Coordinates of C-alpha atoms in Angstrom, one line a residue:
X24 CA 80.8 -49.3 -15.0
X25 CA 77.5 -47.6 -15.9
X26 CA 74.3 -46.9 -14.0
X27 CA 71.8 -49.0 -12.7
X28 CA 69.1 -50.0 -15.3
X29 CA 66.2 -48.8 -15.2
X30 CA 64.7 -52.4 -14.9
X31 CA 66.9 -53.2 -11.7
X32 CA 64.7 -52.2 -8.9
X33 CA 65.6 -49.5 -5.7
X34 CA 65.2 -50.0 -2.3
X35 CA 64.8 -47.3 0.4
X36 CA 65.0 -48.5 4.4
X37 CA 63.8 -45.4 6.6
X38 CA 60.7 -43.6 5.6
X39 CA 61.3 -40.7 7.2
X40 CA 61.9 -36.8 5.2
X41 CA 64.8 -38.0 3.8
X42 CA 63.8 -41.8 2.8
X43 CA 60.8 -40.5 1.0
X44 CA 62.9 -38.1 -0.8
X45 CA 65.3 -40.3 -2.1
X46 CA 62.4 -42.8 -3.1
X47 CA 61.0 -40.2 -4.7
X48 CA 63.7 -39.0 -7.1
X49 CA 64.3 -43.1 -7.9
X50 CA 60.9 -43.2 -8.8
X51 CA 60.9 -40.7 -11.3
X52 CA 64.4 -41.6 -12.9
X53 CA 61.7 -44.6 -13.8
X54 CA 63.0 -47.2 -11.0
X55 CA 60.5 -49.8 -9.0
X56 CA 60.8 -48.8 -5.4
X57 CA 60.6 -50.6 -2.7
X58 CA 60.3 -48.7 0.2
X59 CA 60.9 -50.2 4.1
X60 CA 60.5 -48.9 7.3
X61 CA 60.7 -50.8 10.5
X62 CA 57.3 -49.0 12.4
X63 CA 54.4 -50.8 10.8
X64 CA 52.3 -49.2 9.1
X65 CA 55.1 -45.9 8.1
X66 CA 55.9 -47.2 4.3
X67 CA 52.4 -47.2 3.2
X68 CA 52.1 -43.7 5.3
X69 CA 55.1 -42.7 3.5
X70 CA 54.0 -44.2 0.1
X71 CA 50.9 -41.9 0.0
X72 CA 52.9 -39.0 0.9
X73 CA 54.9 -39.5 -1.8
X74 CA 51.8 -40.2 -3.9
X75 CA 50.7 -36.8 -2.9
X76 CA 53.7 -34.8 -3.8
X77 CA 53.3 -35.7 -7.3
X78 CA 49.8 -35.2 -7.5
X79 CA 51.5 -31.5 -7.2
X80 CA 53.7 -31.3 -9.5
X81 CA 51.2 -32.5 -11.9
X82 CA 48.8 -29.6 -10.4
X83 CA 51.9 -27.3 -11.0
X84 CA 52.4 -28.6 -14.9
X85 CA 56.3 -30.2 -13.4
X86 CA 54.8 -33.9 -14.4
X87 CA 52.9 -35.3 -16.6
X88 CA 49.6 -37.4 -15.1
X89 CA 51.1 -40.4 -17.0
X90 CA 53.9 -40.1 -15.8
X91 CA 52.8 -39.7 -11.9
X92 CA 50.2 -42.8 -12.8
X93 CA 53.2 -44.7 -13.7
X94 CA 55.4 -44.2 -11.1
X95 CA 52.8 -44.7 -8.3
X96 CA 52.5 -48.4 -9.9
X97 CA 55.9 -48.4 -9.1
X98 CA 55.9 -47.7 -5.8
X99 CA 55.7 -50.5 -3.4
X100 CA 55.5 -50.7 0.6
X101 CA 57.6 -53.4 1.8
X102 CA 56.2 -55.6 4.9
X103 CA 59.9 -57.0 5.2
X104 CA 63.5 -56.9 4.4
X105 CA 62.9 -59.9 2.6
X106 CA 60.9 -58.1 -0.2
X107 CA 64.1 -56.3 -1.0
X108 CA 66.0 -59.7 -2.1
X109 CA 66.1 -58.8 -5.8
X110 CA 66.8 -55.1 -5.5
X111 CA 70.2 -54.0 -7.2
X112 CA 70.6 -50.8 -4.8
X113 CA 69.6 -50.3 -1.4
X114 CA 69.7 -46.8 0.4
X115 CA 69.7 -47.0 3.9
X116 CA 68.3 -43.8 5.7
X117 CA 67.3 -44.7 9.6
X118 CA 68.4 -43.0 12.8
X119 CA 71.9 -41.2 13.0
X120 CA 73.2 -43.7 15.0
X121 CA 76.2 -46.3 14.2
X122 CA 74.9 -49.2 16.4
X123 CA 71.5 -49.2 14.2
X124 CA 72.9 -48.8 10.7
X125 CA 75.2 -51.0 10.8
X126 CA 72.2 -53.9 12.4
X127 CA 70.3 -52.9 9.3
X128 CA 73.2 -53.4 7.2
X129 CA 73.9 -56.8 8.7
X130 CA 70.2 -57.9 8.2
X131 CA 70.7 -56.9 4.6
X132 CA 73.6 -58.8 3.7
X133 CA 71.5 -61.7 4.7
X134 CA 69.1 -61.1 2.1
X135 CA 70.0 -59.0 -0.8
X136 CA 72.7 -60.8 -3.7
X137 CA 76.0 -60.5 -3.8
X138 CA 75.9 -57.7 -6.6
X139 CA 73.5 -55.8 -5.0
X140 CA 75.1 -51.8 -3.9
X141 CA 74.8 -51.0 -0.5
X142 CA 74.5 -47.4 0.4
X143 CA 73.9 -44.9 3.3
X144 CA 72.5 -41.7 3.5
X145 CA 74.1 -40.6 6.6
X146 CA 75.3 -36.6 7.1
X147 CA 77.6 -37.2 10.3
X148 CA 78.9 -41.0 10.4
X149 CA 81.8 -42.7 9.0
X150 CA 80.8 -44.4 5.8
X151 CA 84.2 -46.4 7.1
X152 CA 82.5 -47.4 10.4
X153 CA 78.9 -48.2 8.9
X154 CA 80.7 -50.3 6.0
X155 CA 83.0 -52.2 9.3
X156 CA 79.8 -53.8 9.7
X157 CA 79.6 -56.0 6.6
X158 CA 81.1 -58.6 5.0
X159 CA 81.9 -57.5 1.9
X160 CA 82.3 -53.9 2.6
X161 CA 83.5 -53.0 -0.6
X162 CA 80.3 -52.7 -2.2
X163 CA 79.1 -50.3 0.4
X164 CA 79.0 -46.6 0.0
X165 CA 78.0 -43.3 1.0
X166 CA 74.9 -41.5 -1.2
X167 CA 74.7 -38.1 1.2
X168 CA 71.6 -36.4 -0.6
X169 CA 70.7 -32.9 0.3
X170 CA 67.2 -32.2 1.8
X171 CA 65.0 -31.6 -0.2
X172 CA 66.4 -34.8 -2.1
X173 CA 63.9 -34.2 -4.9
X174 CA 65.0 -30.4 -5.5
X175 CA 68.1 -30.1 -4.5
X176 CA 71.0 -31.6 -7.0
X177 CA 74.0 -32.1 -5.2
X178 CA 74.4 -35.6 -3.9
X179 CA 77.7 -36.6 -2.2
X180 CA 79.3 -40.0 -3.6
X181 CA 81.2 -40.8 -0.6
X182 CA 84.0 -43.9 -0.6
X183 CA 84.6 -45.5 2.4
X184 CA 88.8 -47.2 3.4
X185 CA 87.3 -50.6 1.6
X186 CA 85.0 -49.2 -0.9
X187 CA 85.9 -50.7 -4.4
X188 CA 86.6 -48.3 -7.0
X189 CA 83.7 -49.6 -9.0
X190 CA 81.1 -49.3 -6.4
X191 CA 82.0 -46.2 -6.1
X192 CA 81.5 -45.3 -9.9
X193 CA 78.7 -47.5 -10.1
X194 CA 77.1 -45.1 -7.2
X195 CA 78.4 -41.8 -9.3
X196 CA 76.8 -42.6 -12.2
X197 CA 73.7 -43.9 -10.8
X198 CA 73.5 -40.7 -9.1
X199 CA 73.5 -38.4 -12.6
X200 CA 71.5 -41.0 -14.4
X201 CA 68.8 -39.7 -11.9
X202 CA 69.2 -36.1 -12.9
X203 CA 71.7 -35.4 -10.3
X204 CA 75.4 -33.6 -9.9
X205 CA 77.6 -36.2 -8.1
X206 CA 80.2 -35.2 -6.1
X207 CA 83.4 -37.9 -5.1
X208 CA 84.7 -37.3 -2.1
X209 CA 86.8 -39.6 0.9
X210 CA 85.2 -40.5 3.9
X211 CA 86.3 -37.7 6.1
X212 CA 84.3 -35.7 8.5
X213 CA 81.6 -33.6 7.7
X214 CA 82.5 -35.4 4.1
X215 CA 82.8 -31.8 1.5
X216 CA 79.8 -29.6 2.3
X217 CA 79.6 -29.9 6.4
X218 CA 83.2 -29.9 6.6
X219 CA 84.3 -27.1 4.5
X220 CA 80.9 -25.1 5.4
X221 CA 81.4 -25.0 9.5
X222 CA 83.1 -21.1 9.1
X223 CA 79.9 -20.2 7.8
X224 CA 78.3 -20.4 10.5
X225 CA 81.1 -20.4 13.5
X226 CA 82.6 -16.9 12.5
X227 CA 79.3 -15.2 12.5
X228 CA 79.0 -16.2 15.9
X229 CA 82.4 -15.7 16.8
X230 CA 81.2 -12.1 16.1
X231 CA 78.7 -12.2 17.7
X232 CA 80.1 -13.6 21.1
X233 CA 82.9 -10.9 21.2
X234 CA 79.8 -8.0 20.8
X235 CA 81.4 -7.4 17.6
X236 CA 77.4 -7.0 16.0
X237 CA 73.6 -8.3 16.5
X238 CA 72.7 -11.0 14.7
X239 CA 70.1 -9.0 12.2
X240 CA 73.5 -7.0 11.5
X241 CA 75.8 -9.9 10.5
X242 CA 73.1 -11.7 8.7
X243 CA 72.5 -8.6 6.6
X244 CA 76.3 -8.1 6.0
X245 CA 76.5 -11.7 4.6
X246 CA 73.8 -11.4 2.7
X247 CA 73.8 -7.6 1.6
X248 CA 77.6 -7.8 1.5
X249 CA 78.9 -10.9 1.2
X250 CA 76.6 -12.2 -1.5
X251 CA 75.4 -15.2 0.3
X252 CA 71.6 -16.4 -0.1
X253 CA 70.8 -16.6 3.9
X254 CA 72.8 -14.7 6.8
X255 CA 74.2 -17.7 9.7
X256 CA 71.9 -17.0 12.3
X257 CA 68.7 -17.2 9.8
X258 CA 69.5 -19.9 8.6
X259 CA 70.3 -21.8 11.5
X260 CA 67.2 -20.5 12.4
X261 CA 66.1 -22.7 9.4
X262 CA 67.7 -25.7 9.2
X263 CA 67.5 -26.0 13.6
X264 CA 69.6 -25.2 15.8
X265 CA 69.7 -28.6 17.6
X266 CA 70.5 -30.1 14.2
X267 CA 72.9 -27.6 13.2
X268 CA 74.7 -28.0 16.2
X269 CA 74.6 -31.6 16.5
X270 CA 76.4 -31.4 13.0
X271 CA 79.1 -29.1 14.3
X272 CA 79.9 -31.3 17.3
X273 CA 79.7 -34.6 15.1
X274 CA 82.7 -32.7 12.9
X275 CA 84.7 -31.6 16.0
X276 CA 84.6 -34.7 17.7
X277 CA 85.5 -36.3 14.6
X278 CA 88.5 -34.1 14.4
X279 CA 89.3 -34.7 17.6
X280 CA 88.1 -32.0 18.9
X281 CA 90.7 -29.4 16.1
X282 CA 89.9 -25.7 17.8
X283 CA 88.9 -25.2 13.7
X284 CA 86.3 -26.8 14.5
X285 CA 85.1 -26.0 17.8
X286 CA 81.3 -25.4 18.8
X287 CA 79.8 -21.9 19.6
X288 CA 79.0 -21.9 23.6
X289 CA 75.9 -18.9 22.5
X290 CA 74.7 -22.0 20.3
X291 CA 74.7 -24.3 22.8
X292 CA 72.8 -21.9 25.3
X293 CA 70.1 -20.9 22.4
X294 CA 69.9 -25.1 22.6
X295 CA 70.1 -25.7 26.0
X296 CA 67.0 -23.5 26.5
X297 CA 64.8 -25.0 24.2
X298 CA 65.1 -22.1 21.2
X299 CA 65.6 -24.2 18.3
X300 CA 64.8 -22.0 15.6
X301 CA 61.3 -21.4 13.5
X302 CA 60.7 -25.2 14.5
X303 CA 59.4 -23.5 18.3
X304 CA 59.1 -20.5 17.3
X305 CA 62.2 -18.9 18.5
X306 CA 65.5 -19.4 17.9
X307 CA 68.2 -16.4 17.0
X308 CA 64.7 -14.5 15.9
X309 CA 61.7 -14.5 17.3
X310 CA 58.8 -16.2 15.0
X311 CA 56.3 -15.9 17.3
X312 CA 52.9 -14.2 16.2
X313 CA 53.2 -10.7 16.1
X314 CA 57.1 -10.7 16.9
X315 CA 59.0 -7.8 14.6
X316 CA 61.8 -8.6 13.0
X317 CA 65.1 -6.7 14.6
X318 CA 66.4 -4.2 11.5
X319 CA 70.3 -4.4 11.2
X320 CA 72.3 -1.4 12.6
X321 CA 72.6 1.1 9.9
X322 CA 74.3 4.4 10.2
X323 CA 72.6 7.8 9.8
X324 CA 73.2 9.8 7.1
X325 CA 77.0 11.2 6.2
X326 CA 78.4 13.8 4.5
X327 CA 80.9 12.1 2.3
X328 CA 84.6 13.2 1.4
X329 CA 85.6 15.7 -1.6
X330 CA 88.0 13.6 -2.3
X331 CA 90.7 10.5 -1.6
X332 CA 93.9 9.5 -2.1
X333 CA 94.2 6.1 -2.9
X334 CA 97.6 4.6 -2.6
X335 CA 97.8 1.3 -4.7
X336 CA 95.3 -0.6 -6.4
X337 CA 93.4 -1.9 -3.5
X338 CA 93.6 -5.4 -4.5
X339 CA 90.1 -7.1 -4.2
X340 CA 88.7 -4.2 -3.8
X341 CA 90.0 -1.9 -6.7
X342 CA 86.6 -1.4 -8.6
X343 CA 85.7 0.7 -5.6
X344 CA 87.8 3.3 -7.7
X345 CA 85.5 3.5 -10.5
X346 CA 82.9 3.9 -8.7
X347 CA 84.2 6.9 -6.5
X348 CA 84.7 8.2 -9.3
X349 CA 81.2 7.8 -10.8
X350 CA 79.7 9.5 -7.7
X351 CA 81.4 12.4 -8.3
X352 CA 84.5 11.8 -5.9
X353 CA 87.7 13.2 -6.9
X354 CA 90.4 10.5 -6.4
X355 CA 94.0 11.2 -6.4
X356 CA 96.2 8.4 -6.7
X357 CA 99.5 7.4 -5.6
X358 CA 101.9 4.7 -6.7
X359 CA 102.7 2.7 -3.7
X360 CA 104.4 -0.6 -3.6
X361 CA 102.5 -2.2 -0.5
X362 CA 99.6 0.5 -0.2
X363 CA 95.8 -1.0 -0.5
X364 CA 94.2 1.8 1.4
X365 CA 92.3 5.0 1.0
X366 CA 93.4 8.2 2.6
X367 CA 90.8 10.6 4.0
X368 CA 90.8 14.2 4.0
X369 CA 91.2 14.1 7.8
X370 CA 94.4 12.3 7.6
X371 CA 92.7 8.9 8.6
X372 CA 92.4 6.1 6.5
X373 CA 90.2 3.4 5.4
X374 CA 91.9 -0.2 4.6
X375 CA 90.1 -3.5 3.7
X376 CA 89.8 -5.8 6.5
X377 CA 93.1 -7.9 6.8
X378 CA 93.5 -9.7 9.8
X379 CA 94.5 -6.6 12.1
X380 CA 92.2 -4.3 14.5
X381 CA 91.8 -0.7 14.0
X382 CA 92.9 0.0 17.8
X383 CA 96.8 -1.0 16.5
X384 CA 97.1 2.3 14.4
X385 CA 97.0 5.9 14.9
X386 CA 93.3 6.5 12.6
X387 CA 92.0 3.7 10.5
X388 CA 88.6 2.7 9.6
X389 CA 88.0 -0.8 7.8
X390 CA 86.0 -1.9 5.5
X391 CA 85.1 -5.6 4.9
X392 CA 85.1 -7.5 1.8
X393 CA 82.3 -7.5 -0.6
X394 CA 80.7 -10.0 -3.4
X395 CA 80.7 -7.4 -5.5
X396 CA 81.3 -4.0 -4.7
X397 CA 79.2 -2.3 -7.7
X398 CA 76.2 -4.3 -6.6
X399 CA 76.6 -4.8 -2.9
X400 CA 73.4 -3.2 -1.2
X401 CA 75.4 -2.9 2.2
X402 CA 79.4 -2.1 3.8
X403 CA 80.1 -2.8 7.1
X404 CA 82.9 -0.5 8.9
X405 CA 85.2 -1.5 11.7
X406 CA 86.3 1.3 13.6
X407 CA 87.8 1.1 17.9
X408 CA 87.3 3.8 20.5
X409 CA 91.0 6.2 19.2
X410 CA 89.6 6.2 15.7
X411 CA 88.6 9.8 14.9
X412 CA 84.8 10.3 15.0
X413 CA 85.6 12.6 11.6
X414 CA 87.6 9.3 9.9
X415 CA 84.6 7.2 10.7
X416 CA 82.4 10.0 9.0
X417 CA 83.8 10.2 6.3
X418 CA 84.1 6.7 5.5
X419 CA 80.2 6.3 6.6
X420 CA 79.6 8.8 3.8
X421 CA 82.2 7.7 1.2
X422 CA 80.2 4.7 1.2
X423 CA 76.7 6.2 1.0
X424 CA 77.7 8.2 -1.5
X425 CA 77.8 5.3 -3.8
X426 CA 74.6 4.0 -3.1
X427 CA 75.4 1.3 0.0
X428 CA 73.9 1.3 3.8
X429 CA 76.6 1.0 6.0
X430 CA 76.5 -0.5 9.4
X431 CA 79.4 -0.1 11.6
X432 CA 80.3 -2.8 13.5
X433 CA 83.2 -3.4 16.4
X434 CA 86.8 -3.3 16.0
X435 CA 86.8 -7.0 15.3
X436 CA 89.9 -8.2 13.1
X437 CA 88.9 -9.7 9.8
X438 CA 85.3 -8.3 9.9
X439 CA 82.7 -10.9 9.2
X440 CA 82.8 -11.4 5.6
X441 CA 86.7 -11.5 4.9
X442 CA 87.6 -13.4 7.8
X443 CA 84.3 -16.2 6.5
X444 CA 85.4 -16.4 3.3
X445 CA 89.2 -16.8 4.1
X446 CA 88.5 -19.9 6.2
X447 CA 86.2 -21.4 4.0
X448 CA 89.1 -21.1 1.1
X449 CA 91.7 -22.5 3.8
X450 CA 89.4 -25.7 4.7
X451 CA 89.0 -26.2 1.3
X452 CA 92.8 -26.1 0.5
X453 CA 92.9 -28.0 3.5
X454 CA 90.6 -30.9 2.3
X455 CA 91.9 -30.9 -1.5
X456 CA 95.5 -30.8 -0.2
X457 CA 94.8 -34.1 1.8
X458 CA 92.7 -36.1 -0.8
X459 CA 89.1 -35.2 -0.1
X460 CA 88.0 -34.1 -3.0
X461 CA 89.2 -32.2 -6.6
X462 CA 89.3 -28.8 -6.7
X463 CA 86.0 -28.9 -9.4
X464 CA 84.2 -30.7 -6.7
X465 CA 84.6 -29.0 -3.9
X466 CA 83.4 -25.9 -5.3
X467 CA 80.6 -27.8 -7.2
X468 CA 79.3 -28.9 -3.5
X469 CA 79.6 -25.3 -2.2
X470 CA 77.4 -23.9 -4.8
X471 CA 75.2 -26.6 -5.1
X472 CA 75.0 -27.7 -1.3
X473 CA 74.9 -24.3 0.6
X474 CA 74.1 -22.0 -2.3
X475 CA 77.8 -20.4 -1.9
X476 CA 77.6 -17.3 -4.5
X477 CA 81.5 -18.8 -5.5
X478 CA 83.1 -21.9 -4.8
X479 CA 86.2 -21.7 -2.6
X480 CA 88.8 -21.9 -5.6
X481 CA 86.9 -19.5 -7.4
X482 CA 86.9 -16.9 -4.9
X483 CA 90.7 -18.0 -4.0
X484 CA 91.1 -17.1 -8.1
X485 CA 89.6 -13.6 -7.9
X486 CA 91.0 -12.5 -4.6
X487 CA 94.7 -13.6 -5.4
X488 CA 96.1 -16.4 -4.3
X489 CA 98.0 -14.9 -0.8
X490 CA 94.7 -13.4 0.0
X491 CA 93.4 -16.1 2.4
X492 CA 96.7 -17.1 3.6
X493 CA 97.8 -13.3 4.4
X494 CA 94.3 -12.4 6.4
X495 CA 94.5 -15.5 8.0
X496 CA 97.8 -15.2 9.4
X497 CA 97.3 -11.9 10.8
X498 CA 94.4 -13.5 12.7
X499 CA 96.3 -15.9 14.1
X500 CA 99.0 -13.3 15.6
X501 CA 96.2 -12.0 17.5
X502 CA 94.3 -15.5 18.4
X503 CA 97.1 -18.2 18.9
X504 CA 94.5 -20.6 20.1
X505 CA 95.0 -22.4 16.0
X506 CA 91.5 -21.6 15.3
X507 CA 92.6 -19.2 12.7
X508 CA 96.4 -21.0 11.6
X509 CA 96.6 -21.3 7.8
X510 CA 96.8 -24.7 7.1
X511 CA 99.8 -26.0 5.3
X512 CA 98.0 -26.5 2.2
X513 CA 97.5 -23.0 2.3
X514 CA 100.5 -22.3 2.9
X515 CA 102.1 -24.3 0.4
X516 CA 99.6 -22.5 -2.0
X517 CA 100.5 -19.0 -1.2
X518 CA 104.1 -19.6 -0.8
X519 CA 104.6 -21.3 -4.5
X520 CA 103.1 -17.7 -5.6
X521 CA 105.8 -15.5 -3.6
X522 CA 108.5 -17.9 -5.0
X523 CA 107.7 -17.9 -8.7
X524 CA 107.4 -13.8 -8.3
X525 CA 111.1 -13.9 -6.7
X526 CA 109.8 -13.3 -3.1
X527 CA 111.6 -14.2 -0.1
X528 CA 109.1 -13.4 2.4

């Protein structure tokens, strides 16, 4: 089964953001377009938006004129369903609610032919409930584009329980024949990218609701750190709280209400009081005229350590030792079977986060994961109220010593970054391990749909494959509500490991 030809024409119902989007990039694959909305008067509104978009990309030397001429002849407001009879794919992308897609999708059944593709655009539904709907619902499936549709790549191929195998295909390579990267996934909540994402988001305010950091701090750890594009509360700040939220509850409730999953209660108050993000002008941040931007807490100045001991290798974090070593930092080192640590010349020692709290041992400092060490810009510490004030400084300037800001955060097991990355790796186990999606796939979405510096096999890869599982479990000892229990995919993962290497643990 092969893509739709470029003489078959598209149809788009909803000319909202989205719906225009979606129009847009048929348009310039070199479809007809026929685009429907039910508010009179909104398609040819939506048509001259579109019109107007590539009037700049022509400006900005992206099209040619010719090329934006052409497609603009293609472009046609439709006064009725009716003038989408002869269409070969229709994308449906109307309110977020089940009742009215799957109305829209009756009415289209009516009309279009019996080889004509049915599709939905929907973030949050079941493609499996919006397909119930029809009468034939194996040629109905899920296109979940990514806003902006016309610049972003990723789009989500999504088969519902009765999909047919070459709908499904049919949608795929549709999907790349109009410059895209498909994605297949099952229908299952949150589908790949709003499933595997919500730890993202929900550990940074975990965080931030046990007064482990500000929000300025976290977001600069994830970013500065942890090698992401945006920090959680910024870009919620974005994207809208409301509809961030809304997402997070659609996923929870879908998983009947899984503790994984669970909703942030600071959220929910930012909603409740109308803060939605730069949409009202404040949200996490205040955008507001004239409003200053909070700085992240950064620790003063340090005098770092004449030397370390390091006993082991440090696991993900063993290029740290080079680069002691490059700013002029004597290390000693020590062979030690279990040791991943760094001992100071105060007899404290600095460990990389792992699941457990500082307050459990007599003088330890953590440090939480990083990207990439050599290139990080920022470390964040985790130190409680016994750890030596000395310790803490010399880990404060062991770290500044090799060119990073530190900010010293609260004794909060698994930091930010480690304990984000280690639940995004499990959910993706998770999801592969029940049939969501391929491993490829699922980090093909992460990178392409939330800008992830690594997919969540990749990082699995580079930080060892008992990593997550290991961190994880040491978060659950000490929060048995499930929210942190590794999933048995995880499990399974890290336990095939120990067993090859003779482990009985």
């Amino acid at each position: 089964m092969t893509a739709l030809d470029l003489s078959s024409p598209v149809a788009v119902v909803g000319a909202g953001t989205m719906g225009q989007g979606i129009a847009q990039v048929a348009l310039t694959a070199g479809h007809s377009v026929r685009l429907y909305d039910a508010l009179p008067g909104r398609a040819r509104e939506a048509a001259d938006a579109i019109g107007a978009r590539l009037d700049r990309l022509v400006e900005k030397d992206r099209l040619a004129a010719a090329d934006r001429d052409a497609a603009r002849t293609r472009l046609l407001p439709a006064e009725s369903l009716a003038d989408l009879a002869d269409c070969a794919l229709v994308v449906e992308a109307v309110l977020e609610r089940l009742d009215v897609k799957q109305d829209l999708l009756r009415r289209l059944e009516d009309v279009v032919g019996e080889d004509c593709l049915l599709a939905t655009n929907t973030s949050s539904l079941s493609v499996t409930a919006i397909g119930g709907a029809l009468r034939n619902p194996g040629r109905f499936v899920g296109l979940h584009f990514f806003n902006p549709a016309p610049l972003l790549p990723l789009v989500e191929v999504v088969s519902g329980f009765s999909t047919d195998v070459t709908s499904a295909t049919r949608a795929y390579e549709m999907a790349r024949a109009w410059g895209k990267t498909p994605v297949a996934c099952a229908d299952t909540p949150g589908f790949i990218v709003n499933r595997i994402a919500r730890p993202f988001y929900a550990e940074a305010f975990a965080v931030y609701e046990a007064q482990g950091a500000d929000p300025a701090t976290i977001d600069a750890v994830l970013r500065e750190c942890g090698g992401f594009k945006m920090g959680a509360f910024e870009l919620t700040d974005l994207i809208g709280q409301d509809v961030n939220e809304s997402v997070t509850h659609s996923v929870w409730r879908s998983f009947f209400q899984d503790v994984r999953f669970a909703p942030s209660l600071a959220q929910q108050r930012l909603v409740e009081s109308g803060r939605l993000g730069r949409k009202t002008g404040q949200g996490w941040y205040d955008y507001r005229q004239g409003a200053e931007r909070p700085e992240p807490h950064t620790a003063d100045q340090a005098q770092p350590p004449a030397y370390v001991v390091a006993e082991g290798d440090l696991g993900p974090a063993s290029e740290l030792i080079p680069l002691i070593r490059e700013a002029g930092i004597q290390v000693r080192e020590e062979d030690e079977d279990h040791g991943t640590r760094l001992v100071l010349p105060s007899g404290g020692q600095l460990a990389l986060a792992d699941g457990q709290t500082s307050v459990e041992f007599r003088d330890v400092v953590y440090f939480d994961l990083a990207f990439d060490y050599r290139r990080a810009g920022r470390i964040a510490l985790s130190a409680s109220q016994d750890t030596s004030p000395q310790t803490l400084a010399e880990a404060t300037g062991l770290f500044q010593a090799l060119g990073k800001q530190v900010s010293v955060i609260g004794d909060v097991p698994g930091m930010i970054v480690a304990r984000t990355v280690a639940r995004i790796v499990d959910l993706a186990h998770d999801a592969v391990g029940k049939g969501v999606a391929t491993e490829e796939d699922v980090d093909t979405a992460m990178r392409l749909g939330v800008n992830y510096p690594l997919g969540p096999f990749e990082w699995s890869r580079r930080l060892g494959r008992n990593w997550a599982y290991a961190l994880l479990d040491d978060l659950h000892m000490r929060d048995p509500s499930g929210r942190y229990a590794p999933s048995l995919a995880l499990y399974r993962h890290a336990y095939a490991t120990d067993k090859r290497e003779g482990s009985t643990s």
